[in-house]
Coordinates of C-alpha atoms and ligand atoms in Angstrom, one line a residue:
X190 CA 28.3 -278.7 -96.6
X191 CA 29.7 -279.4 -100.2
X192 CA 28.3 -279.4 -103.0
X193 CA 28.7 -283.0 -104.6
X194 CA 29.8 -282.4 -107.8
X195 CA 32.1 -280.0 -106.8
X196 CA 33.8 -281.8 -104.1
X197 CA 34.1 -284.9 -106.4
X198 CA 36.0 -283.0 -109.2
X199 CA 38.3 -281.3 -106.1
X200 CA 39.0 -285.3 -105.1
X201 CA 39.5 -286.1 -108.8
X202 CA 41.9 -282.9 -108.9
X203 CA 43.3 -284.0 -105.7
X204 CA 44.2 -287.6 -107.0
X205 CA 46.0 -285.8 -110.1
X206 CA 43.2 -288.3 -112.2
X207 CA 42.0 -285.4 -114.1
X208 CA 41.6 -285.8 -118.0
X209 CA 43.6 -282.8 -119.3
X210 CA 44.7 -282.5 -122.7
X211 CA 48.3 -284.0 -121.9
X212 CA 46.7 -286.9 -120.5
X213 CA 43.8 -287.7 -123.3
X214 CA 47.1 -287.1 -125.7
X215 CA 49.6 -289.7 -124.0
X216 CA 46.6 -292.0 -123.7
X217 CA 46.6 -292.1 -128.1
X218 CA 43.5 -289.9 -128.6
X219 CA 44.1 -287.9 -130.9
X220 CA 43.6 -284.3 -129.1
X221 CA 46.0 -281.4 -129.2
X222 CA 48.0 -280.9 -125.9
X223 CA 47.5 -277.7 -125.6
X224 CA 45.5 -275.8 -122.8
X225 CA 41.8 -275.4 -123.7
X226 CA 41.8 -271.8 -122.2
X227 CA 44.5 -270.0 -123.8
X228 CA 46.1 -272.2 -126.2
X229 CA 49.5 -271.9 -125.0
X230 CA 50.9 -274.1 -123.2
X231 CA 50.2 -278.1 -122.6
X232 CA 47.4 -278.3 -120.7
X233 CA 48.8 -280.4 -117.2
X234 CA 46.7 -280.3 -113.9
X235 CA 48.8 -277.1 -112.5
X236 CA 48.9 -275.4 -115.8
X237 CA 45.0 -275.4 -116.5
X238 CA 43.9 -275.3 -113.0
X239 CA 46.7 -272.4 -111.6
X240 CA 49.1 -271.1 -113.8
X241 CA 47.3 -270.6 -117.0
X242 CA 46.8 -266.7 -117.5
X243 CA 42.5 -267.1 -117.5
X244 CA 42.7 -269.2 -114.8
X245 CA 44.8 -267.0 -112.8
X246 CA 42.2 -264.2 -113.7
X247 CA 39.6 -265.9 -112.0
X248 CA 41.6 -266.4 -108.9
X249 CA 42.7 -263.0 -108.6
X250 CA 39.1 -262.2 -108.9
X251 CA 38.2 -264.6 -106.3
X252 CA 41.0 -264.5 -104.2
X253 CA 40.4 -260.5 -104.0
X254 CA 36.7 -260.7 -103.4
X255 CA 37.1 -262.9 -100.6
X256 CA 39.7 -260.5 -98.9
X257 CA 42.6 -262.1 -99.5
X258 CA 46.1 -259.9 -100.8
X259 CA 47.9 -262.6 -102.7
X260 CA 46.5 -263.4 -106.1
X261 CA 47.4 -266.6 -107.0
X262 CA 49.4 -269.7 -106.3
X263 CA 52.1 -271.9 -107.6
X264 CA 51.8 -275.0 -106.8
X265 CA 49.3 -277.6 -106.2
X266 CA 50.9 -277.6 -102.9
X267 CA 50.7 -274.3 -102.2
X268 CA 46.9 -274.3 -102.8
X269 CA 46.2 -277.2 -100.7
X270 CA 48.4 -275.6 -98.0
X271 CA 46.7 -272.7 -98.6
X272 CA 42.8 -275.0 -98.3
X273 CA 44.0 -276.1 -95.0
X274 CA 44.7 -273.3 -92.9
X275 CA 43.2 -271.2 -90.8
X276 CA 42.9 -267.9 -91.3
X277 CA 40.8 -264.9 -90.0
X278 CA 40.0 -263.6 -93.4
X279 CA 37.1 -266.1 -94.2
X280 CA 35.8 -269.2 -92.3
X281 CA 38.0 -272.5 -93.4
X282 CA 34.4 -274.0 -94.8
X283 CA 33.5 -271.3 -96.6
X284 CA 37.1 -271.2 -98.3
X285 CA 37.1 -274.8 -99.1
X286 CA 33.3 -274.4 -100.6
X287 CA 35.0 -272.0 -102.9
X288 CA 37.9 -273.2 -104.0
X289 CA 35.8 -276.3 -105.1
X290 CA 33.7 -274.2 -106.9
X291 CA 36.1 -272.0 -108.5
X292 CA 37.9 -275.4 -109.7
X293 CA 35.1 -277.2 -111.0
X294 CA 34.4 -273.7 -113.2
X295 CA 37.9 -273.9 -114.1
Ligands
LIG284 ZN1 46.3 -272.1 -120.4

């Protein structure tokens, strides 16, 4: 029930394979490290996908639209926890179909 191009960015995210700015600059391109959003820290998997202050925007957006009281998380971990549990908040496939989504926006 995925949509493909989102679940395939979510396995890509998943494997930690994604091309962020740290990784295109320790790979020689010549690309600033920094995060693409706000420009203000480097731009790792956590930082651009979690932590970074727009991205957290949208989660707290999402997060609060789908009923949920915490606005965003810390870790990887901590999402993928959060992707795997049950809850009685939302169905666990409508969750997942979201959190894909909101990543591959991200
Ligand atoms: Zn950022």
């Amino acid at each position: 029930m995925a949509t493909p191009r989102h679940a395939f960015l979510m396995w890509i995210a998943q494997s930690n394979r994604m091309p962020t700015r740290v990784r295109l600059a320790s790979w020689g391109l010549g690309v600033s490290s920094n995060c693409c959003l706000c420009d203000s820290a480097p731009e790792t998997h956590d930082h651009l996908l979690l932590r970074c202050d727009i991205s957290k925007q949208v989660w707290v957006l999402i997060l609060s639209r789908l009923g949920y009281t915490h606005s965003c998380f810390i870790t990887w971990t901590s999402f993928i926890e959060w992707l795997s549990l049950r809850d009685s908040t939302i169905p666990l496939i409508f969750k997942r179909i979201v959190a894909q989504g909101t990543i591959y926006i991200l």
